[in-house]
Amino acid sequence: MIKLFVDETIDGKRLDAGITAILDGYSRAKIQGLIKSGAVKVNGESVKSSQKIKLDDVIVIEEEPREDLCIKPEDIFFEVVYEDDNMAVVNKPSGILTHPTSAERSGTLVNGLLYRFGANLSDINGDFRPGILHRLDRNTSGLLMIAKNNKSHEFLAAQIKDKTAVRKYLAIVKGVIKEDFLVIDKPISRGFTDTCKMCISDDGKPAVTEVRVLKRFNDASFVELKLLTGRTHQIRVHLASINHPVYNDTLYGFGKMKIKTQEQVLQAYKLEFSKPFGRERVQVEIPKDDKLMRVLNFLEGKVNNEK
């Protein structure tokens, strides 16, 4: 059995499209077949593929996980920055996926989480995402909250939904941002011609990002970003939409660069949340990663060329 909770990322979508968007390893056709066979229920009732799902709906898929979709533990290095009996905060390295997909089932953070924590991970988000509350793009490094059980998963997920959990990022972007502080409030949807990309669209889901300039260079800005929503590629799409794409984000139009890095120079560096299951606030912050420091040093003239 697979149990899914409808969050803001799929609120309002068709049932088949919503499940496909959050459940890796299953095609839309496969999901439609399961729905038609009655194996999928929403809030305990069988519905059609075209049924619109709503926030906090509970979707249950009555199908045993296929053997070829099992995710195996792997000894993958990552730093545990905070840990208690109910949760952990880990520092995901740049260059690895947060969780497996149908195409990549090894070498992800989840493989490492299974090795480190074993069965002590929530299973609310299905077999491919044990413990995962939110995620980072492959080439974005930084902090992620991990739930060790379903009750803590629900407690922490509620904070993300209610915006009481604070998620902050550091990035270097192209061009000089004139304002010291701005808010980008533009809806985001999946790209119409390239499904690997997201785009600004009037028909998209609400997305809000706060941008604070920390330092300006000749043709770049060092910024802190705060997520008020959690759309796929949100920071990258929002910054590109104001003509300040993240440094080396080739997917969203950065173009050529003078110093090479492993894709976008973006780091989730700070988290603040209430510790399960009370009001005690926890703040976690990590230093700038190597990728960020290399580009900052280059912009500040501390290095002359790429080694």
PDB file of C-alpha atoms in Angstrom:
ATOM      1  CA  MET A   1       0.000   0.000   0.000  1.00  0.00           C
ATOM      2  CA  ILE A   2       1.167   3.519  -0.828  1.00  0.00           C
ATOM      3  CA  LYS A   3      -0.310   6.457   1.081  1.00  0.00           C
ATOM      4  CA  LEU A   4       0.015  10.023  -0.191  1.00  0.00           C
ATOM      5  CA  PHE A   5      -1.147  13.356   1.212  1.00  0.00           C
ATOM      6  CA  VAL A   6      -2.094  16.149  -1.188  1.00  0.00           C
ATOM      7  CA  ASP A   7       0.093  19.190  -0.536  1.00  0.00           C
ATOM      8  CA  GLU A   8       0.197  22.620  -2.149  1.00  0.00           C
ATOM      9  CA  THR A   9       2.314  21.397  -5.064  1.00  0.00           C
ATOM     10  CA  ILE A  10      -0.523  19.268  -6.484  1.00  0.00           C
ATOM     11  CA  ASP A  11      -3.597  20.974  -4.997  1.00  0.00           C
ATOM     12  CA  GLY A  12      -6.219  21.353  -7.738  1.00  0.00           C
ATOM     13  CA  LYS A  13      -4.637  18.909 -10.184  1.00  0.00           C
ATOM     14  CA  ARG A  14      -6.346  15.914 -11.801  1.00  0.00           C
ATOM     15  CA  LEU A  15      -5.897  12.785  -9.701  1.00  0.00           C
ATOM     16  CA  ASP A  16      -3.758  10.978 -12.301  1.00  0.00           C
ATOM     17  CA  ALA A  17      -1.549  14.013 -12.943  1.00  0.00           C
ATOM     18  CA  GLY A  18      -1.119  14.735  -9.236  1.00  0.00           C
ATOM     19  CA  ILE A  19      -0.061  11.202  -8.384  1.00  0.00           C
ATOM     20  CA  THR A  20       2.359  11.082 -11.324  1.00  0.00           C
ATOM     21  CA  ALA A  21       3.920  14.383 -10.213  1.00  0.00           C
ATOM     22  CA  ILE A  22       4.839  13.143  -6.734  1.00  0.00           C
ATOM     23  CA  LEU A  23       5.150   9.365  -7.134  1.00  0.00           C
ATOM     24  CA  ASP A  24       8.302   8.425  -9.014  1.00  0.00           C
ATOM     25  CA  GLY A  25       8.583   5.120 -10.836  1.00  0.00           C
ATOM     26  CA  TYR A  26       5.020   5.101 -12.183  1.00  0.00           C
ATOM     27  CA  SER A  27       3.942   6.421 -15.577  1.00  0.00           C
ATOM     28  CA  ARG A  28       0.691   8.357 -15.983  1.00  0.00           C
ATOM     29  CA  ALA A  29      -0.709   5.457 -17.997  1.00  0.00           C
ATOM     30  CA  LYS A  30       0.133   3.083 -15.157  1.00  0.00           C
ATOM     31  CA  ILE A  31      -1.575   5.355 -12.638  1.00  0.00           C
ATOM     32  CA  GLN A  32      -4.658   5.643 -14.866  1.00  0.00           C
ATOM     33  CA  GLY A  33      -4.824   1.856 -15.058  1.00  0.00           C
ATOM     34  CA  LEU A  34      -4.668   1.560 -11.283  1.00  0.00           C
ATOM     35  CA  ILE A  35      -7.388   4.196 -10.882  1.00  0.00           C
ATOM     36  CA  LYS A  36      -9.625   2.411 -13.405  1.00  0.00           C
ATOM     37  CA  SER A  37      -9.140  -0.907 -11.602  1.00  0.00           C
ATOM     38  CA  GLY A  38     -10.248   0.627  -8.305  1.00  0.00           C
ATOM     39  CA  ALA A  39      -6.828   0.294  -6.675  1.00  0.00           C
ATOM     40  CA  VAL A  40      -6.684   4.037  -5.983  1.00  0.00           C
ATOM     41  CA  LYS A  41      -8.940   5.695  -3.424  1.00  0.00           C
ATOM     42  CA  VAL A  42      -9.242   9.331  -2.370  1.00  0.00           C
ATOM     43  CA  ASN A  43     -10.455   9.787   1.199  1.00  0.00           C
ATOM     44  CA  GLY A  44     -11.594   6.164   1.113  1.00  0.00           C
ATOM     45  CA  GLU A  45     -13.615   6.423  -2.111  1.00  0.00           C
ATOM     46  CA  SER A  46     -12.943   5.314  -5.693  1.00  0.00           C
ATOM     47  CA  VAL A  47     -12.902   8.214  -8.160  1.00  0.00           C
ATOM     48  CA  LYS A  48     -12.071   8.866 -11.824  1.00  0.00           C
ATOM     49  CA  SER A  49      -8.688   9.950 -13.179  1.00  0.00           C
ATOM     50  CA  SER A  50     -10.136  13.376 -13.985  1.00  0.00           C
ATOM     51  CA  GLN A  51     -11.202  14.007 -10.383  1.00  0.00           C
ATOM     52  CA  LYS A  52      -9.627  17.217  -9.033  1.00  0.00           C
ATOM     53  CA  ILE A  53      -7.766  16.654  -5.775  1.00  0.00           C
ATOM     54  CA  LYS A  54      -7.714  19.129  -2.912  1.00  0.00           C
ATOM     55  CA  LEU A  55      -5.282  20.120  -0.207  1.00  0.00           C
ATOM     56  CA  ASP A  56      -5.059  17.491   2.580  1.00  0.00           C
ATOM     57  CA  ASP A  57      -6.886  14.801   0.586  1.00  0.00           C
ATOM     58  CA  VAL A  58      -5.546  11.327   1.404  1.00  0.00           C
ATOM     59  CA  ILE A  59      -4.727   9.096  -1.573  1.00  0.00           C
ATOM     60  CA  VAL A  60      -4.246   5.374  -0.999  1.00  0.00           C
ATOM     61  CA  ILE A  61      -2.881   3.071  -3.698  1.00  0.00           C
ATOM     62  CA  GLU A  62      -3.562  -0.571  -2.902  1.00  0.00           C
ATOM     63  CA  GLU A  63      -0.668  -2.158  -4.739  1.00  0.00           C
ATOM     64  CA  GLU A  64       2.301  -4.049  -3.424  1.00  0.00           C
ATOM     65  CA  PRO A  65       5.595  -2.338  -4.338  1.00  0.00           C
ATOM     66  CA  ARG A  66       7.279  -4.015  -7.280  1.00  0.00           C
ATOM     67  CA  GLU A  67      10.557  -5.740  -6.463  1.00  0.00           C
ATOM     68  CA  ASP A  68      12.407  -3.803  -9.152  1.00  0.00           C
ATOM     69  CA  LEU A  69      11.398  -0.540  -7.476  1.00  0.00           C
ATOM     70  CA  CYS A  70      12.898  -1.381  -4.095  1.00  0.00           C
ATOM     71  CA  ILE A  71      15.462   1.174  -2.970  1.00  0.00           C
ATOM     72  CA  LYS A  72      18.618  -0.238  -1.402  1.00  0.00           C
ATOM     73  CA  PRO A  73      20.703   1.344   1.377  1.00  0.00           C
ATOM     74  CA  GLU A  74      24.086   2.703   0.263  1.00  0.00           C
ATOM     75  CA  ASP A  75      27.007   4.131   2.215  1.00  0.00           C
ATOM     76  CA  ILE A  76      26.792   7.667   0.818  1.00  0.00           C
ATOM     77  CA  PHE A  77      28.458  10.492   2.702  1.00  0.00           C
ATOM     78  CA  PHE A  78      26.398  13.381   4.003  1.00  0.00           C
ATOM     79  CA  GLU A  79      26.680  15.500   7.131  1.00  0.00           C
ATOM     80  CA  VAL A  80      24.058  15.236   9.888  1.00  0.00           C
ATOM     81  CA  VAL A  81      23.847  18.787  11.221  1.00  0.00           C
ATOM     82  CA  TYR A  82      21.086  18.226  13.802  1.00  0.00           C
ATOM     83  CA  GLU A  83      19.414  15.122  15.182  1.00  0.00           C
ATOM     84  CA  ASP A  84      16.964  14.060  17.870  1.00  0.00           C
ATOM     85  CA  ASP A  85      14.656  11.072  18.391  1.00  0.00           C
ATOM     86  CA  ASN A  86      12.082  12.280  15.868  1.00  0.00           C
ATOM     87  CA  MET A  87      13.986  14.054  13.112  1.00  0.00           C
ATOM     88  CA  ALA A  88      17.303  15.060  11.615  1.00  0.00           C
ATOM     89  CA  VAL A  89      18.658  17.897   9.518  1.00  0.00           C
ATOM     90  CA  VAL A  90      21.186  16.818   6.906  1.00  0.00           C
ATOM     91  CA  ASN A  91      23.461  18.689   4.520  1.00  0.00           C
ATOM     92  CA  LYS A  92      22.876  17.292   1.021  1.00  0.00           C
ATOM     93  CA  PRO A  93      25.981  17.490  -1.172  1.00  0.00           C
ATOM     94  CA  SER A  94      25.736  19.081  -4.596  1.00  0.00           C
ATOM     95  CA  GLY A  95      25.586  16.614  -7.485  1.00  0.00           C
ATOM     96  CA  ILE A  96      23.245  13.976  -6.029  1.00  0.00           C
ATOM     97  CA  LEU A  97      19.466  13.612  -6.242  1.00  0.00           C
ATOM     98  CA  THR A  98      17.426  14.001  -3.076  1.00  0.00           C
ATOM     99  CA  HIS A  99      15.505  10.808  -3.806  1.00  0.00           C
ATOM    100  CA  PRO A 100      15.450   8.063  -6.461  1.00  0.00           C
ATOM    101  CA  THR A 101      13.466   8.242  -9.684  1.00  0.00           C
ATOM    102  CA  SER A 102      12.411   5.539 -12.124  1.00  0.00           C
ATOM    103  CA  ALA A 103      15.618   6.234 -14.059  1.00  0.00           C
ATOM    104  CA  GLU A 104      18.035   6.572 -11.107  1.00  0.00           C
ATOM    105  CA  ARG A 105      17.575   4.317  -8.106  1.00  0.00           C
ATOM    106  CA  SER A 106      21.022   4.494  -6.545  1.00  0.00           C
ATOM    107  CA  GLY A 107      23.474   7.149  -5.446  1.00  0.00           C
ATOM    108  CA  THR A 108      20.778   9.431  -4.004  1.00  0.00           C
ATOM    109  CA  LEU A 109      20.444  10.991  -0.571  1.00  0.00           C
ATOM    110  CA  VAL A 110      17.613   8.562   0.217  1.00  0.00           C
ATOM    111  CA  ASN A 111      19.927   5.592  -0.410  1.00  0.00           C
ATOM    112  CA  GLY A 112      22.256   7.152   2.143  1.00  0.00           C
ATOM    113  CA  LEU A 113      19.425   7.860   4.595  1.00  0.00           C
ATOM    114  CA  LEU A 114      18.367   4.196   4.481  1.00  0.00           C
ATOM    115  CA  TYR A 115      21.969   3.166   5.251  1.00  0.00           C
ATOM    116  CA  ARG A 116      22.252   5.663   8.119  1.00  0.00           C
ATOM    117  CA  PHE A 117      18.784   5.446   9.709  1.00  0.00           C
ATOM    118  CA  GLY A 118      17.417   2.119   8.456  1.00  0.00           C
ATOM    119  CA  ALA A 119      13.708   1.695   9.121  1.00  0.00           C
ATOM    120  CA  ASN A 120      13.623   4.820  11.298  1.00  0.00           C
ATOM    121  CA  LEU A 121      12.179   7.020   8.560  1.00  0.00           C
ATOM    122  CA  SER A 122       8.630   8.166   7.796  1.00  0.00           C
ATOM    123  CA  ASP A 123       6.853   6.412   4.926  1.00  0.00           C
ATOM    124  CA  ILE A 124       4.106   8.955   4.215  1.00  0.00           C
ATOM    125  CA  ASN A 125       5.590   9.972   0.856  1.00  0.00           C
ATOM    126  CA  GLY A 126       5.987   6.436  -0.463  1.00  0.00           C
ATOM    127  CA  ASP A 127       8.822   3.988  -1.063  1.00  0.00           C
ATOM    128  CA  PHE A 128      10.966   6.387  -3.081  1.00  0.00           C
ATOM    129  CA  ARG A 129      10.907   9.172  -0.463  1.00  0.00           C
ATOM    130  CA  PRO A 130      11.318   7.733   3.043  1.00  0.00           C
ATOM    131  CA  GLY A 131      11.826  10.547   5.534  1.00  0.00           C
ATOM    132  CA  ILE A 132      11.670  13.242   2.855  1.00  0.00           C
ATOM    133  CA  LEU A 133       9.652  16.370   3.710  1.00  0.00           C
ATOM    134  CA  HIS A 134      11.031  18.742   1.071  1.00  0.00           C
ATOM    135  CA  ARG A 135      13.750  18.407  -1.516  1.00  0.00           C
ATOM    136  CA  LEU A 136      16.596  20.152  -3.272  1.00  0.00           C
ATOM    137  CA  ASP A 137      17.569  19.979  -6.935  1.00  0.00           C
ATOM    138  CA  ARG A 138      20.445  17.670  -7.841  1.00  0.00           C
ATOM    139  CA  ASN A 139      23.026  20.457  -8.057  1.00  0.00           C
ATOM    140  CA  THR A 140      21.718  22.501  -5.134  1.00  0.00           C
ATOM    141  CA  SER A 141      23.454  21.733  -1.863  1.00  0.00           C
ATOM    142  CA  GLY A 142      22.317  22.337   1.679  1.00  0.00           C
ATOM    143  CA  LEU A 143      19.905  21.665   4.497  1.00  0.00           C
ATOM    144  CA  LEU A 144      16.954  19.285   4.462  1.00  0.00           C
ATOM    145  CA  MET A 145      14.674  18.244   7.317  1.00  0.00           C
ATOM    146  CA  ILE A 146      14.253  14.470   7.625  1.00  0.00           C
ATOM    147  CA  ALA A 147      11.378  12.835   9.539  1.00  0.00           C
ATOM    148  CA  LYS A 148      12.072   9.630  11.462  1.00  0.00           C
ATOM    149  CA  ASN A 149       8.410   8.708  11.933  1.00  0.00           C
ATOM    150  CA  ASN A 150       5.033   9.617  10.482  1.00  0.00           C
ATOM    151  CA  LYS A 151       3.893  11.755  13.404  1.00  0.00           C
ATOM    152  CA  SER A 152       6.984  13.949  13.208  1.00  0.00           C
ATOM    153  CA  HIS A 153       6.579  14.045   9.402  1.00  0.00           C
ATOM    154  CA  GLU A 154       3.072  15.480   9.780  1.00  0.00           C
ATOM    155  CA  PHE A 155       4.222  17.925  12.497  1.00  0.00           C
ATOM    156  CA  LEU A 156       7.079  19.280  10.367  1.00  0.00           C
ATOM    157  CA  ALA A 157       5.112  19.255   7.100  1.00  0.00           C
ATOM    158  CA  ALA A 158       2.444  21.398   8.762  1.00  0.00           C
ATOM    159  CA  GLN A 159       5.086  24.031   9.519  1.00  0.00           C
ATOM    160  CA  ILE A 160       6.178  24.121   5.882  1.00  0.00           C
ATOM    161  CA  LYS A 161       2.551  24.429   4.786  1.00  0.00           C
ATOM    162  CA  ASP A 162       1.777  27.160   7.352  1.00  0.00           C
ATOM    163  CA  LYS A 163       5.049  28.991   6.594  1.00  0.00           C
ATOM    164  CA  THR A 164       6.230  28.817  10.209  1.00  0.00           C
ATOM    165  CA  ALA A 165       9.303  26.858   9.111  1.00  0.00           C
ATOM    166  CA  VAL A 166      11.906  29.251   7.697  1.00  0.00           C
ATOM    167  CA  ARG A 167      13.994  28.149   4.695  1.00  0.00           C
ATOM    168  CA  LYS A 168      16.778  30.436   3.489  1.00  0.00           C
ATOM    169  CA  TYR A 169      19.232  30.112   0.608  1.00  0.00           C
ATOM    170  CA  LEU A 170      22.363  31.820  -0.640  1.00  0.00           C
ATOM    171  CA  ALA A 171      23.000  32.370  -4.343  1.00  0.00           C
ATOM    172  CA  ILE A 172      25.095  34.338  -6.775  1.00  0.00           C
ATOM    173  CA  VAL A 173      23.121  35.737  -9.682  1.00  0.00           C
ATOM    174  CA  LYS A 174      23.919  37.387 -12.975  1.00  0.00           C
ATOM    175  CA  GLY A 175      23.794  41.180 -13.093  1.00  0.00           C
ATOM    176  CA  VAL A 176      23.435  43.866 -10.455  1.00  0.00           C
ATOM    177  CA  ILE A 177      20.119  43.894  -8.580  1.00  0.00           C
ATOM    178  CA  LYS A 178      19.394  47.537  -7.783  1.00  0.00           C
ATOM    179  CA  GLU A 179      16.909  47.005  -4.944  1.00  0.00           C
ATOM    180  CA  ASP A 180      18.239  45.975  -1.528  1.00  0.00           C
ATOM    181  CA  PHE A 181      15.109  43.879  -0.959  1.00  0.00           C
ATOM    182  CA  LEU A 182      12.330  42.684  -3.245  1.00  0.00           C
ATOM    183  CA  VAL A 183       9.557  40.125  -3.338  1.00  0.00           C
ATOM    184  CA  ILE A 184       8.945  38.007  -6.442  1.00  0.00           C
ATOM    185  CA  ASP A 185       5.313  36.928  -6.499  1.00  0.00           C
ATOM    186  CA  LYS A 186       4.714  35.025  -9.739  1.00  0.00           C
ATOM    187  CA  PRO A 187       2.804  31.741 -10.273  1.00  0.00           C
ATOM    188  CA  ILE A 188       4.772  28.767 -11.574  1.00  0.00           C
ATOM    189  CA  SER A 189       3.749  25.781 -13.699  1.00  0.00           C
ATOM    190  CA  ARG A 190       5.508  23.049 -15.636  1.00  0.00           C
ATOM    191  CA  GLY A 191       6.888  24.088 -19.017  1.00  0.00           C
ATOM    192  CA  PHE A 192       4.647  23.557 -22.035  1.00  0.00           C
ATOM    193  CA  THR A 193       7.373  22.519 -24.487  1.00  0.00           C
ATOM    194  CA  ASP A 194      10.085  21.262 -22.116  1.00  0.00           C
ATOM    195  CA  THR A 195       8.684  19.246 -19.208  1.00  0.00           C
ATOM    196  CA  CYS A 196      12.071  19.341 -17.444  1.00  0.00           C
ATOM    197  CA  LYS A 197      11.637  23.089 -16.993  1.00  0.00           C
ATOM    198  CA  MET A 198       9.203  25.157 -14.975  1.00  0.00           C
ATOM    199  CA  CYS A 199       7.877  28.503 -16.137  1.00  0.00           C
ATOM    200  CA  ILE A 200       5.954  31.595 -15.051  1.00  0.00           C
ATOM    201  CA  SER A 201       2.297  31.138 -15.978  1.00  0.00           C
ATOM    202  CA  ASP A 202      -0.978  32.803 -15.008  1.00  0.00           C
ATOM    203  CA  ASP A 203      -2.408  29.300 -14.705  1.00  0.00           C
ATOM    204  CA  GLY A 204       0.373  28.142 -12.378  1.00  0.00           C
ATOM    205  CA  LYS A 205       0.451  27.678  -8.627  1.00  0.00           C
ATOM    206  CA  PRO A 206       1.157  30.702  -6.385  1.00  0.00           C
ATOM    207  CA  ALA A 207       4.867  31.148  -5.686  1.00  0.00           C
ATOM    208  CA  VAL A 208       6.565  33.793  -3.546  1.00  0.00           C
ATOM    209  CA  THR A 209      10.291  34.364  -3.000  1.00  0.00           C
ATOM    210  CA  GLU A 210      11.930  37.109  -0.935  1.00  0.00           C
ATOM    211  CA  VAL A 211      15.276  38.396  -2.228  1.00  0.00           C
ATOM    212  CA  ARG A 212      17.790  40.345  -0.124  1.00  0.00           C
ATOM    213  CA  VAL A 213      21.031  41.641  -1.692  1.00  0.00           C
ATOM    214  CA  LEU A 214      24.097  40.960   0.465  1.00  0.00           C
ATOM    215  CA  LYS A 215      26.807  42.224  -1.885  1.00  0.00           C
ATOM    216  CA  ARG A 216      27.119  43.623  -5.397  1.00  0.00           C
ATOM    217  CA  PHE A 217      29.894  43.051  -7.943  1.00  0.00           C
ATOM    218  CA  ASN A 218      30.544  44.445 -11.433  1.00  0.00           C
ATOM    219  CA  ASP A 219      28.087  42.088 -13.117  1.00  0.00           C
ATOM    220  CA  ALA A 220      26.817  39.853 -10.325  1.00  0.00           C
ATOM    221  CA  SER A 221      24.948  39.986  -7.019  1.00  0.00           C
ATOM    222  CA  PHE A 222      25.322  37.849  -3.892  1.00  0.00           C
ATOM    223  CA  VAL A 223      21.843  37.317  -2.452  1.00  0.00           C
ATOM    224  CA  GLU A 224      19.921  35.677   0.368  1.00  0.00           C
ATOM    225  CA  LEU A 225      16.567  34.144  -0.555  1.00  0.00           C
ATOM    226  CA  LYS A 226      13.633  33.114   1.583  1.00  0.00           C
ATOM    227  CA  LEU A 227      11.024  30.681   0.309  1.00  0.00           C
ATOM    228  CA  LEU A 228       7.425  31.460   1.212  1.00  0.00           C
ATOM    229  CA  THR A 229       6.187  28.619  -0.996  1.00  0.00           C
ATOM    230  CA  GLY A 230       7.896  25.479  -2.265  1.00  0.00           C
ATOM    231  CA  ARG A 231       7.443  25.061  -6.003  1.00  0.00           C
ATOM    232  CA  THR A 232       9.794  22.985  -8.147  1.00  0.00           C
ATOM    233  CA  HIS A 233      12.779  25.126  -9.265  1.00  0.00           C
ATOM    234  CA  GLN A 234      11.081  28.121  -7.626  1.00  0.00           C
ATOM    235  CA  ILE A 235      14.166  30.208  -6.850  1.00  0.00           C
ATOM    236  CA  ARG A 236      15.754  29.492 -10.217  1.00  0.00           C
ATOM    237  CA  VAL A 237      12.609  30.319 -12.200  1.00  0.00           C
ATOM    238  CA  HIS A 238      11.849  33.456 -10.200  1.00  0.00           C
ATOM    239  CA  LEU A 239      15.360  34.878 -10.535  1.00  0.00           C
ATOM    240  CA  ALA A 240      15.482  34.100 -14.248  1.00  0.00           C
ATOM    241  CA  SER A 241      12.127  35.863 -14.665  1.00  0.00           C
ATOM    242  CA  ILE A 242      13.665  39.162 -13.497  1.00  0.00           C
ATOM    243  CA  ASN A 243      16.715  38.645 -15.745  1.00  0.00           C
ATOM    244  CA  HIS A 244      19.023  37.656 -12.888  1.00  0.00           C
ATOM    245  CA  PRO A 245      19.476  33.874 -13.350  1.00  0.00           C
ATOM    246  CA  VAL A 246      21.504  31.940 -10.785  1.00  0.00           C
ATOM    247  CA  TYR A 247      25.203  31.778 -11.632  1.00  0.00           C
ATOM    248  CA  ASN A 248      25.855  28.844 -14.022  1.00  0.00           C
ATOM    249  CA  ASP A 249      22.193  27.782 -14.117  1.00  0.00           C
ATOM    250  CA  THR A 250      22.311  26.674 -17.745  1.00  0.00           C
ATOM    251  CA  LEU A 251      18.739  25.330 -17.663  1.00  0.00           C
ATOM    252  CA  TYR A 252      17.387  28.810 -17.022  1.00  0.00           C
ATOM    253  CA  GLY A 253      19.598  30.856 -19.287  1.00  0.00           C
ATOM    254  CA  PHE A 254      22.752  31.857 -17.451  1.00  0.00           C
ATOM    255  CA  GLY A 255      24.961  31.395 -20.512  1.00  0.00           C
ATOM    256  CA  LYS A 256      28.758  31.361 -20.632  1.00  0.00           C
ATOM    257  CA  MET A 257      30.838  31.936 -17.502  1.00  0.00           C
ATOM    258  CA  LYS A 258      34.448  32.603 -16.579  1.00  0.00           C
ATOM    259  CA  ILE A 259      34.763  30.097 -13.753  1.00  0.00           C
ATOM    260  CA  LYS A 260      33.372  26.588 -13.940  1.00  0.00           C
ATOM    261  CA  THR A 261      31.165  25.065 -11.239  1.00  0.00           C
ATOM    262  CA  GLN A 262      28.846  22.105 -11.029  1.00  0.00           C
ATOM    263  CA  GLU A 263      25.740  23.905 -12.321  1.00  0.00           C
ATOM    264  CA  GLN A 264      23.785  26.479 -10.291  1.00  0.00           C
ATOM    265  CA  VAL A 265      25.537  28.301  -7.432  1.00  0.00           C
ATOM    266  CA  LEU A 266      22.716  27.918  -4.924  1.00  0.00           C
ATOM    267  CA  GLN A 267      22.834  26.646  -1.341  1.00  0.00           C
ATOM    268  CA  ALA A 268      20.124  26.023   1.269  1.00  0.00           C
ATOM    269  CA  TYR A 269      22.077  27.376   4.220  1.00  0.00           C
ATOM    270  CA  LYS A 270      19.612  28.099   7.029  1.00  0.00           C
ATOM    271  CA  LEU A 271      16.561  26.399   8.583  1.00  0.00           C
ATOM    272  CA  GLU A 272      14.383  27.413  11.511  1.00  0.00           C
ATOM    273  CA  PHE A 273      11.550  25.224  12.787  1.00  0.00           C
ATOM    274  CA  SER A 274       9.728  24.036  15.902  1.00  0.00           C
ATOM    275  CA  LYS A 275      11.096  20.797  17.293  1.00  0.00           C
ATOM    276  CA  PRO A 276       8.591  17.912  17.372  1.00  0.00           C
ATOM    277  CA  PHE A 277       6.311  17.948  19.319  1.00  0.00           C
ATOM    278  CA  GLY A 278       6.335  21.321  21.021  1.00  0.00           C
ATOM    279  CA  ARG A 279       7.184  24.983  20.616  1.00  0.00           C
ATOM    280  CA  GLU A 280      10.950  24.893  21.101  1.00  0.00           C
ATOM    281  CA  ARG A 281      12.506  26.625  18.093  1.00  0.00           C
ATOM    282  CA  VAL A 282      15.623  25.195  16.462  1.00  0.00           C
ATOM    283  CA  GLN A 283      17.903  27.213  14.183  1.00  0.00           C
ATOM    284  CA  VAL A 284      20.436  25.450  11.970  1.00  0.00           C
ATOM    285  CA  GLU A 285      22.957  27.260   9.772  1.00  0.00           C
ATOM    286  CA  ILE A 286      25.913  25.962   7.774  1.00  0.00           C
ATOM    287  CA  PRO A 287      28.935  27.775   6.272  1.00  0.00           C
ATOM    288  CA  LYS A 288      29.099  28.677   2.591  1.00  0.00           C
ATOM    289  CA  ASP A 289      29.932  25.586   0.518  1.00  0.00           C
ATOM    290  CA  ASP A 290      32.996  25.217  -1.724  1.00  0.00           C
ATOM    291  CA  LYS A 291      31.102  26.060  -4.929  1.00  0.00           C
ATOM    292  CA  LEU A 292      29.774  29.305  -3.484  1.00  0.00           C
ATOM    293  CA  MET A 293      33.162  30.278  -2.033  1.00  0.00           C
ATOM    294  CA  ARG A 294      34.997  29.617  -5.313  1.00  0.00           C
ATOM    295  CA  VAL A 295      32.740  31.989  -7.239  1.00  0.00           C
ATOM    296  CA  LEU A 296      32.773  34.614  -4.473  1.00  0.00           C
ATOM    297  CA  ASN A 297      36.574  34.503  -4.394  1.00  0.00           C
ATOM    298  CA  PHE A 298      36.658  34.889  -8.156  1.00  0.00           C
ATOM    299  CA  LEU A 299      34.316  37.875  -8.095  1.00  0.00           C
ATOM    300  CA  GLU A 300      36.287  39.489  -5.279  1.00  0.00           C
ATOM    301  CA  GLY A 301      39.519  39.091  -7.274  1.00  0.00           C
ATOM    302  CA  LYS A 302      41.066  36.556  -4.908  1.00  0.00           C
ATOM    303  CA  VAL A 303      41.618  34.077  -7.733  1.00  0.00           C
ATOM    304  CA  ASN A 304      42.638  34.925 -11.273  1.00  0.00           C
ATOM    305  CA  ASN A 305      41.586  31.852 -13.217  1.00  0.00           C
ATOM    306  CA  GLU A 306      40.093  28.402 -12.965  1.00  0.00           C
ATOM    307  CA  LYS A 307      42.535  25.710 -11.856  1.00  0.00           C
TER     308      LYS A 307
END
